[in-house]
C-alpha cells in the first residue's frame, strides 16, 4: 500500500522562552504557522523486507536512522508491533537546517501517513504525544496549522486560521546548529515579547495589530554570529514588509506582506542578494 503526504515548512510568528528546564532544554512560548513551501513524501508499506528505508533527492540528508522520517517510522512500528516494512521517498523542497522545521515536518508526515496506512486510528493529539521524542517541533508539525506551542514543544493549542498573506522566505548561505544556539541563550538578557497580547489580537481577528506584536527573542543571539540575518531583515522592511523576522534559531528570515505586489517587490529585490528566496503564502 502506498500513502502520500505533504509536509509543509513552519515559521515562528513569535518565539519566546521564559526559562530553561532542569534538563537544559528551553521552556517554549511560541506561535507557529505553516507555509506552502513543502516536502512531499511517498510512504510504501510492504510485507517484505520488514525494514525501514529512506530515500531523498537531497544530497544533504542522511538516509539512515539519523533521518527524522526514519525515526518517526521506527517509533510507530515498535510501539504498535507492526511487522511490515516501510520505504519512504522524500521530495525535498524545504531548505535543510534553516529554522523551517523541514526534518520535523517530514517526521510528522510519516506519522500521519502510517497512522492511515496501518489503520491505527490515532488522533492528532495522540500522534503529537508520541512524537516529542523525535524533535521538539514534531508535535506542532503533526497539526501543521497555526497554534500556540508551549512546554518542550508538546503542548499544541490550535488557533483560528490566519489570513493567507504572502510570505517571502530568504535563507542566507549559512547553516545554524539549533542545539548550539539553544546552549548559548543567556536568560538574564532576553527581551521578552507580549505573547499574551499577540494571542488576544489573533483570537479577535486583529491581524494588523498582531503583525506589530510578532518577534523572535533569539534574533540578537543568532544575528551576532551571522550579521547577514540583520541585513536581510532590514532590506525586507525597506522594501515594504509588514513584518520581517528570523524563523526558529535561524538563519532563515521571512517577511509577511498584506499585498502580493509588495511581496513581489521584496522577492525581486532579494534575488541576487540572497541565493535561496521563495515567495509563498501562509496556510
Ligand atoms: P528546526 O527548526 O525544527 O530545528 P531546522 O529547519 O533548523 O529544524 P532541519 O531541516 O529539520 O532543521 O534539519 C536539522 C537537522 O536534522 C539537519 O542536521 C539534518 O541533517 C537532520 N535531518 C534529519 N532528517 C531530516 C529530514 N528528513 N529533513 C531535513 N533534515 C533532516
mmCIF file of C-alpha atoms and ligand atoms in Angstrom:
data_model
loop_
_atom_site.group_PDB
_atom_site.id
_atom_site.type_symbol
_atom_site.label_atom_id
_atom_site.label_comp_id
_atom_site.label_asym_id
_atom_site.label_seq_id
_atom_site.Cartn_x
_atom_site.Cartn_y
_atom_site.Cartn_z
ATOM 1 C CA UNK A 1 0.000 0.000 0.000
ATOM 2 C CA UNK A 2 1.251 3.487 -0.864
ATOM 3 C CA UNK A 3 0.329 6.648 1.087
ATOM 4 C CA UNK A 4 1.353 10.171 0.053
ATOM 5 C CA UNK A 5 1.713 13.094 2.474
ATOM 6 C CA UNK A 6 2.556 16.784 2.164
ATOM 7 C CA UNK A 7 4.999 18.159 4.772
ATOM 8 C CA UNK A 8 4.773 21.975 4.967
ATOM 9 C CA UNK A 9 7.522 24.175 6.439
ATOM 10 C CA UNK A 10 6.778 26.083 9.656
ATOM 11 C CA UNK A 11 7.626 29.633 10.612
ATOM 12 C CA UNK A 12 7.656 31.146 14.099
ATOM 13 C CA UNK A 13 5.311 34.137 14.128
ATOM 14 C CA UNK A 14 6.527 34.570 17.657
ATOM 15 C CA UNK A 15 9.277 32.791 19.576
ATOM 16 C CA UNK A 16 9.971 33.353 23.260
ATOM 17 C CA UNK A 17 11.370 31.259 26.093
ATOM 18 C CA UNK A 18 10.804 32.243 29.732
ATOM 19 C CA UNK A 19 13.241 29.732 31.266
ATOM 20 C CA UNK A 20 15.404 26.664 30.843
ATOM 21 C CA UNK A 21 14.145 23.332 32.241
ATOM 22 C CA UNK A 22 16.423 21.267 34.509
ATOM 23 C CA UNK A 23 17.154 19.009 31.510
ATOM 24 C CA UNK A 24 18.825 22.030 29.855
ATOM 25 C CA UNK A 25 16.141 22.495 27.186
ATOM 26 C CA UNK A 26 14.103 25.714 26.797
ATOM 27 C CA UNK A 27 10.533 26.087 28.002
ATOM 28 C CA UNK A 28 8.873 27.415 24.837
ATOM 29 C CA UNK A 29 6.240 30.089 24.326
ATOM 30 C CA UNK A 30 5.781 30.159 20.547
ATOM 31 C CA UNK A 31 3.125 30.942 17.989
ATOM 32 C CA UNK A 32 3.721 28.883 14.886
ATOM 33 C CA UNK A 33 2.206 28.831 11.424
ATOM 34 C CA UNK A 34 2.761 26.785 8.264
ATOM 35 C CA UNK A 35 3.550 27.973 4.741
ATOM 36 C CA UNK A 36 3.036 26.377 1.333
ATOM 37 C CA UNK A 37 6.735 25.577 0.891
ATOM 38 C CA UNK A 38 6.589 21.801 1.381
ATOM 39 C CA UNK A 39 8.330 18.455 1.050
ATOM 40 C CA UNK A 40 6.338 15.591 -0.480
ATOM 41 C CA UNK A 41 6.574 12.059 0.898
ATOM 42 C CA UNK A 42 5.615 8.723 -0.619
ATOM 43 C CA UNK A 43 5.319 6.019 2.024
ATOM 44 C CA UNK A 44 5.263 2.450 0.761
ATOM 45 C CA UNK A 45 4.153 -0.201 3.262
ATOM 46 C CA UNK A 46 5.142 -3.766 2.247
ATOM 47 C CA UNK A 47 5.340 -7.256 3.721
ATOM 48 C CA UNK A 48 8.996 -7.831 2.721
ATOM 49 C CA UNK A 49 11.624 -6.764 3.518
ATOM 50 C CA UNK A 50 10.438 -5.827 7.012
ATOM 51 C CA UNK A 51 12.943 -2.993 7.345
ATOM 52 C CA UNK A 52 12.638 0.816 7.194
ATOM 53 C CA UNK A 53 14.337 2.542 4.244
ATOM 54 C CA UNK A 54 14.532 6.261 3.459
ATOM 55 C CA UNK A 55 15.480 7.845 0.120
ATOM 56 C CA UNK A 56 15.555 11.538 -0.683
ATOM 57 C CA UNK A 57 16.544 13.698 -3.642
ATOM 58 C CA UNK A 58 18.722 15.875 -1.358
ATOM 59 C CA UNK A 59 22.448 15.318 -1.101
ATOM 60 C CA UNK A 60 22.465 16.977 2.348
ATOM 61 C CA UNK A 61 20.428 14.375 4.210
ATOM 62 C CA UNK A 62 21.317 11.143 5.991
ATOM 63 C CA UNK A 63 19.255 8.187 4.711
ATOM 64 C CA UNK A 64 19.688 6.030 7.835
ATOM 65 C CA UNK A 65 18.333 6.192 11.406
ATOM 66 C CA UNK A 66 19.592 9.792 11.695
ATOM 67 C CA UNK A 67 16.832 10.843 9.307
ATOM 68 C CA UNK A 68 13.853 12.123 11.323
ATOM 69 C CA UNK A 69 11.454 10.421 8.869
ATOM 70 C CA UNK A 70 13.144 7.077 9.653
ATOM 71 C CA UNK A 71 12.816 7.774 13.395
ATOM 72 C CA UNK A 72 9.103 8.505 13.031
ATOM 73 C CA UNK A 73 8.510 5.188 11.227
ATOM 74 C CA UNK A 74 10.574 3.377 13.881
ATOM 75 C CA UNK A 75 8.551 4.911 16.746
ATOM 76 C CA UNK A 76 5.184 3.747 15.304
ATOM 77 C CA UNK A 77 6.461 0.369 14.083
ATOM 78 C CA UNK A 78 7.833 -0.619 17.512
ATOM 79 C CA UNK A 79 5.095 0.999 19.626
ATOM 80 C CA UNK A 80 2.321 -0.785 17.655
ATOM 81 C CA UNK A 81 4.252 -4.022 16.912
ATOM 82 C CA UNK A 82 3.914 -3.688 13.125
ATOM 83 C CA UNK A 83 5.895 -6.292 11.206
ATOM 84 C CA UNK A 84 5.534 -4.707 7.761
ATOM 85 C CA UNK A 85 8.453 -2.872 6.160
ATOM 86 C CA UNK A 86 8.323 0.826 5.219
ATOM 87 C CA UNK A 87 10.042 2.590 2.314
ATOM 88 C CA UNK A 88 9.905 6.391 2.460
ATOM 89 C CA UNK A 89 10.774 8.600 -0.518
ATOM 90 C CA UNK A 90 11.191 12.325 0.220
ATOM 91 C CA UNK A 91 10.974 15.033 -2.428
ATOM 92 C CA UNK A 92 12.866 17.713 -0.538
ATOM 93 C CA UNK A 93 11.897 21.345 -1.200
ATOM 94 C CA UNK A 94 12.383 22.835 2.288
ATOM 95 C CA UNK A 95 15.963 24.065 2.868
ATOM 96 C CA UNK A 96 17.827 21.906 5.422
ATOM 97 C CA UNK A 97 18.969 23.264 8.835
ATOM 98 C CA UNK A 98 17.208 26.527 8.044
ATOM 99 C CA UNK A 99 14.869 27.077 11.008
ATOM 100 C CA UNK A 100 11.904 25.978 8.874
ATOM 101 C CA UNK A 101 11.378 22.624 10.613
ATOM 102 C CA UNK A 102 11.835 20.547 7.456
ATOM 103 C CA UNK A 103 13.021 17.396 9.214
ATOM 104 C CA UNK A 104 10.290 17.685 11.850
ATOM 105 C CA UNK A 105 7.622 18.114 9.191
ATOM 106 C CA UNK A 106 8.877 15.039 7.303
ATOM 107 C CA UNK A 107 8.688 13.046 10.563
ATOM 108 C CA UNK A 108 5.161 14.315 11.241
ATOM 109 C CA UNK A 109 4.092 13.380 7.692
ATOM 110 C CA UNK A 110 5.359 9.820 8.225
ATOM 111 C CA UNK A 111 3.369 9.585 11.485
ATOM 112 C CA UNK A 112 0.177 10.779 9.756
ATOM 113 C CA UNK A 113 0.790 8.523 6.754
ATOM 114 C CA UNK A 114 1.484 5.349 8.744
ATOM 115 C CA UNK A 115 -1.467 6.103 11.056
ATOM 116 C CA UNK A 116 -3.642 5.909 7.918
ATOM 117 C CA UNK A 117 -1.791 3.030 6.256
ATOM 118 C CA UNK A 118 -1.796 0.820 9.345
ATOM 119 C CA UNK A 119 -5.332 1.954 10.340
ATOM 120 C CA UNK A 120 -4.137 2.781 13.865
ATOM 121 C CA UNK A 121 -6.958 5.289 14.411
ATOM 122 C CA UNK A 122 -4.809 7.658 16.482
ATOM 123 C CA UNK A 123 -5.917 11.281 16.913
ATOM 124 C CA UNK A 124 -3.558 14.138 16.053
ATOM 125 C CA UNK A 125 -3.156 14.739 19.812
ATOM 126 C CA UNK A 126 -2.094 11.097 20.307
ATOM 127 C CA UNK A 127 0.355 11.274 17.393
ATOM 128 C CA UNK A 128 1.762 14.553 18.759
ATOM 129 C CA UNK A 129 2.315 12.953 22.172
ATOM 130 C CA UNK A 130 4.254 10.051 20.620
ATOM 131 C CA UNK A 131 6.359 12.419 18.524
ATOM 132 C CA UNK A 132 8.100 14.641 21.073
ATOM 133 C CA UNK A 133 10.945 12.143 21.485
ATOM 134 C CA UNK A 134 11.887 12.742 17.808
ATOM 135 C CA UNK A 135 12.260 16.566 17.943
ATOM 136 C CA UNK A 136 10.575 19.445 19.761
ATOM 137 C CA UNK A 137 8.954 20.778 16.543
ATOM 138 C CA UNK A 138 7.341 17.451 15.518
ATOM 139 C CA UNK A 139 4.215 17.786 17.731
ATOM 140 C CA UNK A 140 3.408 21.139 16.057
ATOM 141 C CA UNK A 141 4.102 19.690 12.596
ATOM 142 C CA UNK A 142 1.665 16.819 13.246
ATOM 143 C CA UNK A 143 -1.052 19.524 13.205
ATOM 144 C CA UNK A 144 0.662 21.939 10.758
ATOM 145 C CA UNK A 145 -1.933 24.614 11.476
ATOM 146 C CA UNK A 146 -1.492 27.916 13.340
ATOM 147 C CA UNK A 147 -1.025 27.132 17.023
ATOM 148 C CA UNK A 148 0.313 28.294 20.383
ATOM 149 C CA UNK A 149 3.077 25.889 21.371
ATOM 150 C CA UNK A 150 4.426 25.614 24.920
ATOM 151 C CA UNK A 151 6.287 23.206 27.224
ATOM 152 C CA UNK A 152 9.086 21.328 25.482
ATOM 153 C CA UNK A 153 7.007 21.680 22.301
ATOM 154 C CA UNK A 154 4.444 19.016 23.177
ATOM 155 C CA UNK A 155 1.619 21.381 24.225
ATOM 156 C CA UNK A 156 -0.005 22.430 20.966
ATOM 157 C CA UNK A 157 -3.144 24.598 21.180
ATOM 158 C CA UNK A 158 -4.577 25.229 17.677
ATOM 159 C CA UNK A 159 -5.580 28.853 16.912
ATOM 160 C CA UNK A 160 -8.170 30.267 14.493
ATOM 161 C CA UNK A 161 -6.937 30.329 10.864
ATOM 162 C CA UNK A 162 -4.831 33.358 9.849
ATOM 163 C CA UNK A 163 -5.229 35.334 6.578
ATOM 164 C CA UNK A 164 -3.487 33.711 3.600
ATOM 165 C CA UNK A 165 -0.951 36.568 3.457
ATOM 166 C CA UNK A 166 2.084 36.477 1.183
ATOM 167 C CA UNK A 167 5.354 35.394 2.749
ATOM 168 C CA UNK A 168 8.839 35.858 1.319
ATOM 169 C CA UNK A 169 11.348 33.417 2.781
ATOM 170 C CA UNK A 170 15.087 34.023 2.393
ATOM 171 C CA UNK A 171 17.810 31.650 3.569
ATOM 172 C CA UNK A 172 21.329 33.088 3.790
ATOM 173 C CA UNK A 173 24.138 30.726 2.782
ATOM 174 C CA UNK A 174 24.972 29.642 6.334
ATOM 175 C CA UNK A 175 23.866 26.691 8.465
ATOM 176 C CA UNK A 176 22.912 27.219 12.077
ATOM 177 C CA UNK A 177 23.082 24.439 14.656
ATOM 178 C CA UNK A 178 19.908 24.653 16.780
ATOM 179 C CA UNK A 179 21.442 22.862 19.831
ATOM 180 C CA UNK A 180 24.439 25.250 19.784
ATOM 181 C CA UNK A 181 22.229 28.363 19.750
ATOM 182 C CA UNK A 182 19.978 26.927 22.485
ATOM 183 C CA UNK A 183 23.022 26.298 24.733
ATOM 184 C CA UNK A 184 24.152 29.916 24.284
ATOM 185 C CA UNK A 185 20.901 31.577 25.461
ATOM 186 C CA UNK A 186 21.517 33.970 28.345
ATOM 187 C CA UNK A 187 18.147 34.162 30.105
ATOM 188 C CA UNK A 188 19.197 37.280 32.075
ATOM 189 C CA UNK A 189 19.394 39.403 28.945
ATOM 190 C CA UNK A 190 16.419 38.144 26.877
ATOM 191 C CA UNK A 191 13.901 40.834 25.940
ATOM 192 C CA UNK A 192 10.566 39.061 26.249
ATOM 193 C CA UNK A 193 7.588 39.512 23.922
ATOM 194 C CA UNK A 194 3.951 40.276 24.694
ATOM 195 C CA UNK A 195 2.702 36.872 23.513
ATOM 196 C CA UNK A 196 -0.486 37.156 25.570
ATOM 197 C CA UNK A 197 -1.315 40.398 23.764
ATOM 198 C CA UNK A 198 -0.452 38.798 20.420
ATOM 199 C CA UNK A 199 -2.723 35.824 21.133
ATOM 200 C CA UNK A 200 -5.557 38.200 22.074
ATOM 201 C CA UNK A 201 -5.185 40.126 18.799
ATOM 202 C CA UNK A 202 -5.114 36.866 16.795
ATOM 203 C CA UNK A 203 -8.128 35.442 18.596
ATOM 204 C CA UNK A 204 -10.048 38.696 17.994
ATOM 205 C CA UNK A 205 -9.082 38.710 14.313
ATOM 206 C CA UNK A 206 -6.989 41.940 14.586
ATOM 207 C CA UNK A 207 -4.314 40.700 12.200
ATOM 208 C CA UNK A 208 -2.693 44.107 11.522
ATOM 209 C CA UNK A 209 -2.192 44.673 15.246
ATOM 210 C CA UNK A 210 -0.983 41.079 15.623
ATOM 211 C CA UNK A 211 1.702 41.640 12.967
ATOM 212 C CA UNK A 212 3.122 44.508 15.060
ATOM 213 C CA UNK A 213 3.491 42.249 18.113
ATOM 214 C CA UNK A 214 5.372 39.362 16.444
ATOM 215 C CA UNK A 215 9.039 38.740 17.177
ATOM 216 C CA UNK A 216 11.804 36.277 17.969
ATOM 217 C CA UNK A 217 13.833 36.724 21.184
ATOM 218 C CA UNK A 218 16.699 34.646 19.766
ATOM 219 C CA UNK A 219 17.324 37.028 16.858
ATOM 220 C CA UNK A 220 20.032 39.138 18.604
ATOM 221 C CA UNK A 221 21.949 35.958 19.526
ATOM 222 C CA UNK A 222 21.962 34.405 16.028
ATOM 223 C CA UNK A 223 22.432 37.828 14.367
ATOM 224 C CA UNK A 224 25.560 38.496 16.426
ATOM 225 C CA UNK A 225 27.154 35.445 14.734
ATOM 226 C CA UNK A 226 25.579 35.858 11.290
ATOM 227 C CA UNK A 227 25.159 39.607 10.510
ATOM 228 C CA UNK A 228 23.610 38.785 7.104
ATOM 229 C CA UNK A 229 20.382 37.991 9.013
ATOM 230 C CA UNK A 230 20.040 41.639 10.150
ATOM 231 C CA UNK A 231 20.892 42.896 6.653
ATOM 232 C CA UNK A 232 18.199 40.699 5.074
ATOM 233 C CA UNK A 233 15.606 41.788 7.615
ATOM 234 C CA UNK A 234 16.367 45.474 7.102
ATOM 235 C CA UNK A 235 16.144 45.050 3.334
ATOM 236 C CA UNK A 236 12.748 43.339 3.656
ATOM 237 C CA UNK A 237 11.392 46.144 5.843
ATOM 238 C CA UNK A 238 12.762 48.804 3.493
ATOM 239 C CA UNK A 239 11.036 47.077 0.567
ATOM 240 C CA UNK A 240 7.679 47.247 2.379
ATOM 241 C CA UNK A 241 7.304 44.117 4.555
ATOM 242 C CA UNK A 242 4.547 44.383 7.180
ATOM 243 C CA UNK A 243 6.646 42.181 9.445
ATOM 244 C CA UNK A 244 10.149 40.714 8.996
ATOM 245 C CA UNK A 245 11.939 38.371 11.359
ATOM 246 C CA UNK A 246 14.037 35.241 11.791
ATOM 247 C CA UNK A 247 12.375 31.815 11.952
ATOM 248 C CA UNK A 248 13.355 29.427 14.780
ATOM 249 C CA UNK A 249 17.045 29.639 15.619
ATOM 250 C CA UNK A 250 17.714 30.876 12.076
ATOM 251 C CA UNK A 251 19.253 31.581 9.717
ATOM 252 C CA UNK A 252 16.091 31.897 7.542
ATOM 253 C CA UNK A 253 14.364 35.283 7.596
ATOM 254 C CA UNK A 254 10.772 35.775 6.452
ATOM 255 C CA UNK A 255 8.651 38.773 5.516
ATOM 256 C CA UNK A 256 4.860 38.817 5.821
ATOM 257 C CA UNK A 257 3.078 41.090 3.330
ATOM 258 C CA UNK A 258 -0.569 42.097 3.212
ATOM 259 C CA UNK A 259 -0.352 42.651 -0.561
ATOM 260 C CA UNK A 260 1.012 40.436 -3.325
ATOM 261 C CA UNK A 261 2.658 43.381 -5.090
ATOM 262 C CA UNK A 262 4.797 44.197 -2.046
ATOM 263 C CA UNK A 263 5.772 40.514 -1.671
ATOM 264 C CA UNK A 264 6.812 40.501 -5.336
ATOM 265 C CA UNK A 265 8.893 43.660 -4.810
ATOM 266 C CA UNK A 266 10.688 42.019 -1.868
ATOM 267 C CA UNK A 267 11.169 38.752 -3.786
ATOM 268 C CA UNK A 268 12.650 40.595 -6.783
ATOM 269 C CA UNK A 269 14.741 42.860 -4.533
ATOM 270 C CA UNK A 270 16.306 39.921 -2.709
ATOM 271 C CA UNK A 271 17.160 37.721 -5.679
ATOM 272 C CA UNK A 272 20.812 38.293 -6.411
ATOM 273 C CA UNK A 273 21.281 39.471 -2.809
ATOM 274 C CA UNK A 274 20.453 36.034 -1.332
ATOM 275 C CA UNK A 275 20.821 32.640 -3.079
ATOM 276 C CA UNK A 276 17.633 30.982 -1.768
ATOM 277 C CA UNK A 277 14.455 33.086 -1.904
ATOM 278 C CA UNK A 278 10.845 31.815 -2.102
ATOM 279 C CA UNK A 279 7.519 33.611 -2.421
ATOM 280 C CA UNK A 280 4.765 31.587 -0.755
ATOM 281 C CA UNK A 281 1.571 32.077 1.285
ATOM 282 C CA UNK A 282 0.523 31.379 4.859
ATOM 283 C CA UNK A 283 -1.584 28.208 5.051
HETATM 284 P P1 LIG B 1 14.095 23.074 13.472
HETATM 285 O O1 LIG B 1 13.644 24.466 13.174
HETATM 286 O O2 LIG B 1 12.984 22.093 13.760
HETATM 287 O O3 LIG B 1 15.223 22.980 14.467
HETATM 288 P P2 LIG B 1 15.604 23.138 11.049
HETATM 289 O O4 LIG B 1 14.762 23.692 9.966
HETATM 290 O O5 LIG B 1 16.564 24.094 11.676
HETATM 291 O O6 LIG B 1 14.683 22.479 12.130
HETATM 292 P P3 LIG B 1 16.045 20.658 9.659
HETATM 293 O O7 LIG B 1 15.945 20.996 8.210
HETATM 294 O O8 LIG B 1 14.921 19.932 10.273
HETATM 295 O O9 LIG B 1 16.426 21.945 10.507
HETATM 296 O O10 LIG B 1 17.432 19.869 9.850
HETATM 297 C C1 LIG B 1 18.056 19.786 11.102
HETATM 298 C C2 LIG B 1 18.973 18.574 11.119
HETATM 299 O O11 LIG B 1 18.186 17.395 11.007
HETATM 300 C C3 LIG B 1 19.973 18.562 9.980
HETATM 301 O O12 LIG B 1 21.239 18.354 10.547
HETATM 302 C C4 LIG B 1 19.580 17.371 9.119
HETATM 303 O O13 LIG B 1 20.684 16.647 8.632
HETATM 304 C C5 LIG B 1 18.776 16.487 10.076
HETATM 305 N N1 LIG B 1 17.671 15.766 9.404
HETATM 306 C C6 LIG B 1 17.321 14.515 9.642
HETATM 307 N N2 LIG B 1 16.293 14.150 8.881
HETATM 308 C C7 LIG B 1 15.946 15.185 8.127
HETATM 309 C C8 LIG B 1 14.948 15.399 7.137
HETATM 310 N N3 LIG B 1 14.087 14.445 6.756
HETATM 311 N N4 LIG B 1 14.886 16.621 6.570
HETATM 312 C C9 LIG B 1 15.747 17.607 6.970
HETATM 313 N N5 LIG B 1 16.716 17.434 7.893
HETATM 314 C C10 LIG B 1 16.827 16.239 8.474
#
